[in-house]
mmCIF file of C-alpha atoms and ligand atoms in Angstrom:
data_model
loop_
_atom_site.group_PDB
_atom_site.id
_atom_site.type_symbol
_atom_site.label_atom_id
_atom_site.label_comp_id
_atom_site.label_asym_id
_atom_site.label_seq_id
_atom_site.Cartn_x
_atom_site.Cartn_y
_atom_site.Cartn_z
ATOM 1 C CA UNK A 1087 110.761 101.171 74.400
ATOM 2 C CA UNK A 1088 107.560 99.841 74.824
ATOM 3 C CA UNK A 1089 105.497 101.114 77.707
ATOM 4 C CA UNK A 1090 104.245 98.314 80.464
ATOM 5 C CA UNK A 1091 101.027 97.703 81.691
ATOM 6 C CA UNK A 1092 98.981 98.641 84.604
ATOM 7 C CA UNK A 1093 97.450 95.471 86.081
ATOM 8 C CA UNK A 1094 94.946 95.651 89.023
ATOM 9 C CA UNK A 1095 94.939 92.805 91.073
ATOM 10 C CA UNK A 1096 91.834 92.250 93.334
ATOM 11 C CA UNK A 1097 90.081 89.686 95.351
ATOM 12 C CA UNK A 1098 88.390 88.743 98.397
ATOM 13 C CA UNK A 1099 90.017 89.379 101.622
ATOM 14 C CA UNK A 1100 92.336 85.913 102.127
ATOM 15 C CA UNK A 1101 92.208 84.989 98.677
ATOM 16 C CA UNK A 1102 95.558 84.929 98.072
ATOM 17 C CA UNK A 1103 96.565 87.977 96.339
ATOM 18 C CA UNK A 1104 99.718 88.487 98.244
ATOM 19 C CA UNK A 1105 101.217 85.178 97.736
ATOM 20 C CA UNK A 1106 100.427 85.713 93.949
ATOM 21 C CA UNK A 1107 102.283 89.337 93.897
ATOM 22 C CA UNK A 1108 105.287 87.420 95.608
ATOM 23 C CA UNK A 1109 105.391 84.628 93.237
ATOM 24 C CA UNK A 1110 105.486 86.654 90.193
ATOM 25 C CA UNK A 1111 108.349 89.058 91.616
ATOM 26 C CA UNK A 1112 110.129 85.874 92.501
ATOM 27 C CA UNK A 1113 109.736 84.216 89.117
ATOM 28 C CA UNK A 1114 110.139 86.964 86.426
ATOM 29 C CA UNK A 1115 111.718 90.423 86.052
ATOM 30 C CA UNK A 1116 108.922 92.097 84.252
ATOM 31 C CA UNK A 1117 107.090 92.712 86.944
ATOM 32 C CA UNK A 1118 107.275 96.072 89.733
ATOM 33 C CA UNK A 1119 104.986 96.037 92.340
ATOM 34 C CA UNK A 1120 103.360 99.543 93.879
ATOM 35 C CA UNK A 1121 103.511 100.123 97.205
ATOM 36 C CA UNK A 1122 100.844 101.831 98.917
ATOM 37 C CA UNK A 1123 100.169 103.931 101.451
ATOM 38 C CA UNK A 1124 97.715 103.461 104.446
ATOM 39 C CA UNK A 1125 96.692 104.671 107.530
ATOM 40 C CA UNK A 1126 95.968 101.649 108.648
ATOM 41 C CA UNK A 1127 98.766 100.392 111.707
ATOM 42 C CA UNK A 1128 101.628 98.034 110.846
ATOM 43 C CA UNK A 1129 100.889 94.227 111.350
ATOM 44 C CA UNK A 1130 103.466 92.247 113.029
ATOM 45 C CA UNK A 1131 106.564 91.842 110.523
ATOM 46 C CA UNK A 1132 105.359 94.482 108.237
ATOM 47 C CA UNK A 1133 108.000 97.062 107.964
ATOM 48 C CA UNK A 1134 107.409 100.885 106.177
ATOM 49 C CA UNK A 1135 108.165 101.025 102.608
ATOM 50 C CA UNK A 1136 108.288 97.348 102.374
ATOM 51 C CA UNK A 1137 104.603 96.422 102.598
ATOM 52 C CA UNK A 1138 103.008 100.005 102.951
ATOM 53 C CA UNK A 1139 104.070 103.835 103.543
ATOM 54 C CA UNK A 1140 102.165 103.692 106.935
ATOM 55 C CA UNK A 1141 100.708 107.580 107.221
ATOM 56 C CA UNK A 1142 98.673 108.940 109.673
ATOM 57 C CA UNK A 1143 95.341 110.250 108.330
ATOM 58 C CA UNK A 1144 96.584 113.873 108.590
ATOM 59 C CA UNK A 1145 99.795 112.755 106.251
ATOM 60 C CA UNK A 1146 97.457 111.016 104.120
ATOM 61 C CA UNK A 1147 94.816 113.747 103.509
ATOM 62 C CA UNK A 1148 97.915 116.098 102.346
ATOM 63 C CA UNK A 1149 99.128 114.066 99.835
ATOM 64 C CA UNK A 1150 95.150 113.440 98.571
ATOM 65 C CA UNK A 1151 95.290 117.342 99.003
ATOM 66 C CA UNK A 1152 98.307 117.664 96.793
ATOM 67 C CA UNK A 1153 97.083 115.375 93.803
ATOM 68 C CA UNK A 1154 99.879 112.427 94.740
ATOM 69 C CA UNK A 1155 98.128 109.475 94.829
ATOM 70 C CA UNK A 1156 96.221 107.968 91.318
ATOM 71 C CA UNK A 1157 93.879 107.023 93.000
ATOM 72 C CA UNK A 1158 92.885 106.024 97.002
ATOM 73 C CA UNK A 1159 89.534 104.590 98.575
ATOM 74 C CA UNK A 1160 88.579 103.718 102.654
ATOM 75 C CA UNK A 1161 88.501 100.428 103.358
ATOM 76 C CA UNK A 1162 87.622 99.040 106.843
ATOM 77 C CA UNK A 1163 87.604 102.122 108.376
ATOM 78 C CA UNK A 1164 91.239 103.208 106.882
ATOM 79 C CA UNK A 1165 92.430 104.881 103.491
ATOM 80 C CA UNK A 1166 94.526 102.840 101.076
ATOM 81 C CA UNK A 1167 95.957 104.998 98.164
ATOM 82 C CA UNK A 1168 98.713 104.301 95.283
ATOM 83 C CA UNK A 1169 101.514 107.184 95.118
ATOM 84 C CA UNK A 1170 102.032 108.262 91.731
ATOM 85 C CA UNK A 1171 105.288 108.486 90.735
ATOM 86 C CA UNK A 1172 106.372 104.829 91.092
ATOM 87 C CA UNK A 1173 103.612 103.389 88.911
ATOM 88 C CA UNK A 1174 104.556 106.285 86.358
ATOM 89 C CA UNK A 1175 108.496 105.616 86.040
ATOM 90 C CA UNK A 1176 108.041 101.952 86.023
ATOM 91 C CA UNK A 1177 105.816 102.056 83.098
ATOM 92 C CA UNK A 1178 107.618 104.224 81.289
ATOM 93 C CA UNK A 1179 110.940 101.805 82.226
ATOM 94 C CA UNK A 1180 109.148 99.265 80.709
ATOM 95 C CA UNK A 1181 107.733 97.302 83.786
ATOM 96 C CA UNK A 1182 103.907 95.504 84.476
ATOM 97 C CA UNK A 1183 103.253 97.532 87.128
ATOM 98 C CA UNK A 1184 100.803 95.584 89.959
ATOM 99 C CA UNK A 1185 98.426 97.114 91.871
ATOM 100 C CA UNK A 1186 96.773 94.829 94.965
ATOM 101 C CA UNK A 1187 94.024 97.230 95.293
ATOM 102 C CA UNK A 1188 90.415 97.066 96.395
ATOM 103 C CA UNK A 1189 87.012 97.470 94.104
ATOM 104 C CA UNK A 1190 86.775 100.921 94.604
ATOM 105 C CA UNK A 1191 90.157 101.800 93.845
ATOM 106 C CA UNK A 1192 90.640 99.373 91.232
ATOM 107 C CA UNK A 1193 87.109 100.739 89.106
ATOM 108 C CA UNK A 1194 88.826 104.286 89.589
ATOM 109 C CA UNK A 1195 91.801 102.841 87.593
ATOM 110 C CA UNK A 1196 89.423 101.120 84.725
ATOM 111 C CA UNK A 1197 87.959 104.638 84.232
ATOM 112 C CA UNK A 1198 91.513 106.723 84.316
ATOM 113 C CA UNK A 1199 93.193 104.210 82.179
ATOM 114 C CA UNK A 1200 91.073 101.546 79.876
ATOM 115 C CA UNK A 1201 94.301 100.087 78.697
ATOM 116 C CA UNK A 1202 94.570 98.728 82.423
ATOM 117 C CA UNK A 1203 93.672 95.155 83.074
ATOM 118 C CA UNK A 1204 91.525 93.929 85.822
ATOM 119 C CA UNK A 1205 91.769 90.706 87.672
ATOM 120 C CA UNK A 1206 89.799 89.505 90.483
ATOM 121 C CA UNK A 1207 91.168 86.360 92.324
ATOM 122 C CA UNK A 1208 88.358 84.202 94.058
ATOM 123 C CA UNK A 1209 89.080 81.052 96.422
ATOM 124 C CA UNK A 1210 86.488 78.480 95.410
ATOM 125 C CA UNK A 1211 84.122 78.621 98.164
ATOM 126 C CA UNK A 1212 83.065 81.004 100.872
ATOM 127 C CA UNK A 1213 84.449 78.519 103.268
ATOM 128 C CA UNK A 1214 87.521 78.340 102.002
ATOM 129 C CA UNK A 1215 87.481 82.169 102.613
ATOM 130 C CA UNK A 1216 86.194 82.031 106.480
ATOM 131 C CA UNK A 1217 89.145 79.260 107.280
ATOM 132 C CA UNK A 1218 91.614 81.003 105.758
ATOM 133 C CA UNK A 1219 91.139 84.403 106.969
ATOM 134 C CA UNK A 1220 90.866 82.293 110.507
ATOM 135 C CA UNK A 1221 94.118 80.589 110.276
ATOM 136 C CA UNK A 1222 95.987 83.316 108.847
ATOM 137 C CA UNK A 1223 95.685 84.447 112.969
ATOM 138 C CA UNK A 1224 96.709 88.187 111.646
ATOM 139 C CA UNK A 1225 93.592 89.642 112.368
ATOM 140 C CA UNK A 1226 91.105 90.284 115.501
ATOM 141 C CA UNK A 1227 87.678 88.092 115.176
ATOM 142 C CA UNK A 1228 85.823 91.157 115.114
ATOM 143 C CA UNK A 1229 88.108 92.399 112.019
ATOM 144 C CA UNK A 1230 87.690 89.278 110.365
ATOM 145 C CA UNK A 1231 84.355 89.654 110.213
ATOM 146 C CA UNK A 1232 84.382 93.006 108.828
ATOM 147 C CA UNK A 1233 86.428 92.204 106.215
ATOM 148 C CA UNK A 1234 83.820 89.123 105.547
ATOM 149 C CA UNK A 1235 80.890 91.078 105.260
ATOM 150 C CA UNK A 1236 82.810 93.701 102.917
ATOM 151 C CA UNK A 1237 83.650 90.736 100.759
ATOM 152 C CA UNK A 1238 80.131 90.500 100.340
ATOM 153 C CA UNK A 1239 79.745 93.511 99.154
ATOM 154 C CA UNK A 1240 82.935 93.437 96.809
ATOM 155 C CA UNK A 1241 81.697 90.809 95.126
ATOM 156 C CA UNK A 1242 78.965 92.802 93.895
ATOM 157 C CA UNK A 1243 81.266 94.790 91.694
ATOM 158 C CA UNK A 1244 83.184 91.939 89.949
ATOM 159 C CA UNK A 1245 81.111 92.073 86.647
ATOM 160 C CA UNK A 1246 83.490 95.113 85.920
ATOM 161 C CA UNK A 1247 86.839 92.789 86.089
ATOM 162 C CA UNK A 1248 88.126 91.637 82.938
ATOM 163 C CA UNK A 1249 89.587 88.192 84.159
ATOM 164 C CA UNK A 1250 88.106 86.629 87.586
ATOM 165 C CA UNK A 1251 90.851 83.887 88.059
ATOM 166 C CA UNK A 1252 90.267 81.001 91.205
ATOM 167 C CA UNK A 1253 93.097 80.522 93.415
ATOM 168 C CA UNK A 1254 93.035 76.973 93.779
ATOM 169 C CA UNK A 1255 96.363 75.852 93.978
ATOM 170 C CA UNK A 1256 98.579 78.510 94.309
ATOM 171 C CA UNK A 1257 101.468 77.960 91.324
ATOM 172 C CA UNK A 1258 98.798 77.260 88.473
ATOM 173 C CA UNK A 1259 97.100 80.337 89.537
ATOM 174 C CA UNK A 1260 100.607 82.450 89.287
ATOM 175 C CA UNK A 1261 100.992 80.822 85.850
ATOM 176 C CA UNK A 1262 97.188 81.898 84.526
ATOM 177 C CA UNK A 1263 97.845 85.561 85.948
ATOM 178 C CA UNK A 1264 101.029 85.633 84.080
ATOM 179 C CA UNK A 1265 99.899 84.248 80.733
ATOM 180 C CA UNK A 1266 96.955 86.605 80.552
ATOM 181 C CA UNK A 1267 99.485 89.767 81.351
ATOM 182 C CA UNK A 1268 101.547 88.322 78.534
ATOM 183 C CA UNK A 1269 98.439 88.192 76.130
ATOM 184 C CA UNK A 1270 97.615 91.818 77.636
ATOM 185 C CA UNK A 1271 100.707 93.289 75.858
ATOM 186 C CA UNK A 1272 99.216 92.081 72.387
ATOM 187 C CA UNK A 1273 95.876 93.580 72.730
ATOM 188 C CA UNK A 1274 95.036 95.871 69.259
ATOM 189 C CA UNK A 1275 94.849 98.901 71.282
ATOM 190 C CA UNK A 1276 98.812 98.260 71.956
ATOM 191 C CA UNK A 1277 99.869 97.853 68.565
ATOM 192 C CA UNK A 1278 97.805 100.504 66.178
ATOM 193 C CA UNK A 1279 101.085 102.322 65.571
ATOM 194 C CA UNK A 1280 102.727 99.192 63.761
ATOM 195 C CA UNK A 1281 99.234 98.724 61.802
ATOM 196 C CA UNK A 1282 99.491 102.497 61.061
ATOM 197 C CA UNK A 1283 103.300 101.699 59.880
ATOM 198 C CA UNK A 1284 102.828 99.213 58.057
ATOM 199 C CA UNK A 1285 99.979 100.563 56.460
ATOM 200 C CA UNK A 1286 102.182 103.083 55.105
ATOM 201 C CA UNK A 1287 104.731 100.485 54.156
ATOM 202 C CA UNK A 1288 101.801 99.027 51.712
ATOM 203 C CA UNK A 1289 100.899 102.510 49.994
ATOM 204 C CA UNK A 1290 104.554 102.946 49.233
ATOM 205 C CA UNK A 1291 105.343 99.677 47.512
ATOM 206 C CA UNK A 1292 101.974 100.256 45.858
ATOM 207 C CA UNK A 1293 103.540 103.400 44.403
ATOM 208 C CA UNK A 1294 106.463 101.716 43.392
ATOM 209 C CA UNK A 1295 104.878 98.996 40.976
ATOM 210 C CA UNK A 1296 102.183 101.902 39.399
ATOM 211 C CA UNK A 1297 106.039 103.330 38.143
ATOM 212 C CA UNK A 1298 107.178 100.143 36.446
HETATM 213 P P1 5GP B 1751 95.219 95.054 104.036
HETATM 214 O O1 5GP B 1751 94.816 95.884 105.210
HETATM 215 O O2 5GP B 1751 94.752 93.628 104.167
HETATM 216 O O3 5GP B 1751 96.694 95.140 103.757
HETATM 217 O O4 5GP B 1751 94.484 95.650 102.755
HETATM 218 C C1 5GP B 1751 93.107 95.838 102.753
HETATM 219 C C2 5GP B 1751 92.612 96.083 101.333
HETATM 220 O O5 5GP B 1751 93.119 97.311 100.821
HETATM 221 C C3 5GP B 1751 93.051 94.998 100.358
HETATM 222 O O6 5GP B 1751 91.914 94.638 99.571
HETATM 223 C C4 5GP B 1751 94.101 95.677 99.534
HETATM 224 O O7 5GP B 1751 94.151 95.131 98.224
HETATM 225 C C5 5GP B 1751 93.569 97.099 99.504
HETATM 226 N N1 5GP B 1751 94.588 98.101 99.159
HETATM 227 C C6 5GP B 1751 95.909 98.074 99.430
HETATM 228 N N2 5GP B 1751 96.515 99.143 98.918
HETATM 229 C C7 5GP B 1751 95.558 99.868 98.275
HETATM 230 C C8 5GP B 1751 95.573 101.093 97.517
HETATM 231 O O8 5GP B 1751 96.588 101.735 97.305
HETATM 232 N N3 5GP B 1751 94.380 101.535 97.023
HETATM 233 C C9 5GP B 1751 93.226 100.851 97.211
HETATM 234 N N4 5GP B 1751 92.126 101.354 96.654
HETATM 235 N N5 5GP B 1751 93.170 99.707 97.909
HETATM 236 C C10 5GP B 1751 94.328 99.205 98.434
#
């Protein structure tokens, strides 16, 4: 069976990426999302092992200690990190495995695995950001304004994406993301075995007309 692939899904703080993660789960079956784990403290609604493993940082620090994450960062004062063995089974079942990391992590994947793809999604204006990071009411205004300035400096990083996609309406955005995972799957790099097959296909038949 063919292995999946690892797709990195970043963007600005608001941007979207969790309604996109939802919307491909919902519309195809290709798709397993990781689930990370962070020390940062349950939002309302969030429940463990459905959004995050919440950890505490002592937790956390063991399993960096023990080599079980592929790769973590701190962000806003917490650490993020993406356990290993889910991304690892689902690939091998098979699955696109998404990551909704940030830059850091997400650059630590590019240079692990090249075969990964990266995606940055964008809202179309700064604005847009502020108000929707506002009316999203999850977050404390000094948070929010954190997480703003850190989107300034994420942005600075986004050269090393392969795809930066804008979230403008939702559904065509889901549609772009999955199209260009689709397209992923027939980069060269994922079919050199059937050109080296083939390949030796051609020399046989060539040794079959030098005998007539
Ligand atoms: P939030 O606190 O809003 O859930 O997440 C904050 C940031 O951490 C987001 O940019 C999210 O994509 C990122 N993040 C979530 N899980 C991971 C992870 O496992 N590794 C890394 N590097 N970043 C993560």
């Amino acid at each position: 069976m063919n292995k999946g692939s690892l797709v990195v899904v970043s963007g600005f703080s608001g941007a979207g990426k969790g309604t996109l993660m939802k919307n491909l789960l919902a519309k195809y079956d290709n798709y397993a999302l990781s689930i990370s784990c962070t020390t940062r403290k349950p939002r309302e609604g969030e429940l463990d092992g459905r959004e995050y493993f919440f950890k505490t940082k002592e937790e956390f620090e063991e399993m960096i200690k023990n080599d079980e994450l592929v790769e973590y960062a701190q962000y806003v004062d917490n650490y993020y990190g993406t356990p290993k063995e889910f991304v690892w089974s689902q690939l091998d079942a098979g699955k696109d495995v998404l990551l909704e990391i940030e830059i850091q992590g997400a650059l630590k994947i590019k240079e692990k695995f090249p075969d990964a793809v990266l995606v940055f999604i964008t809202t179309p204006s700064g604005e847009e950001l502020k108000s929707r990071l506002i009316g999203r009411g999850t977050e404390a205004p000094e948070v929010v304004k954190k997480r703003l300035e850190r989107a300034v400096q994420e942005s600075e990083g986004v050269e090393a994406y392969d795809y930066i996609l804008i979230n403008d309406d939702i559904d065509t955005c889901t549609e772009k993301l999955h199209n260009l995972i689709r397209a992923q799957h027939e980069r060269a790099a994922q079919h050199i075995d059937i050109i080296e097959n083939v390949r030796k296909d051609l020399r046989r038949i060539e040794d079959v007309t030098a005998n007539i």
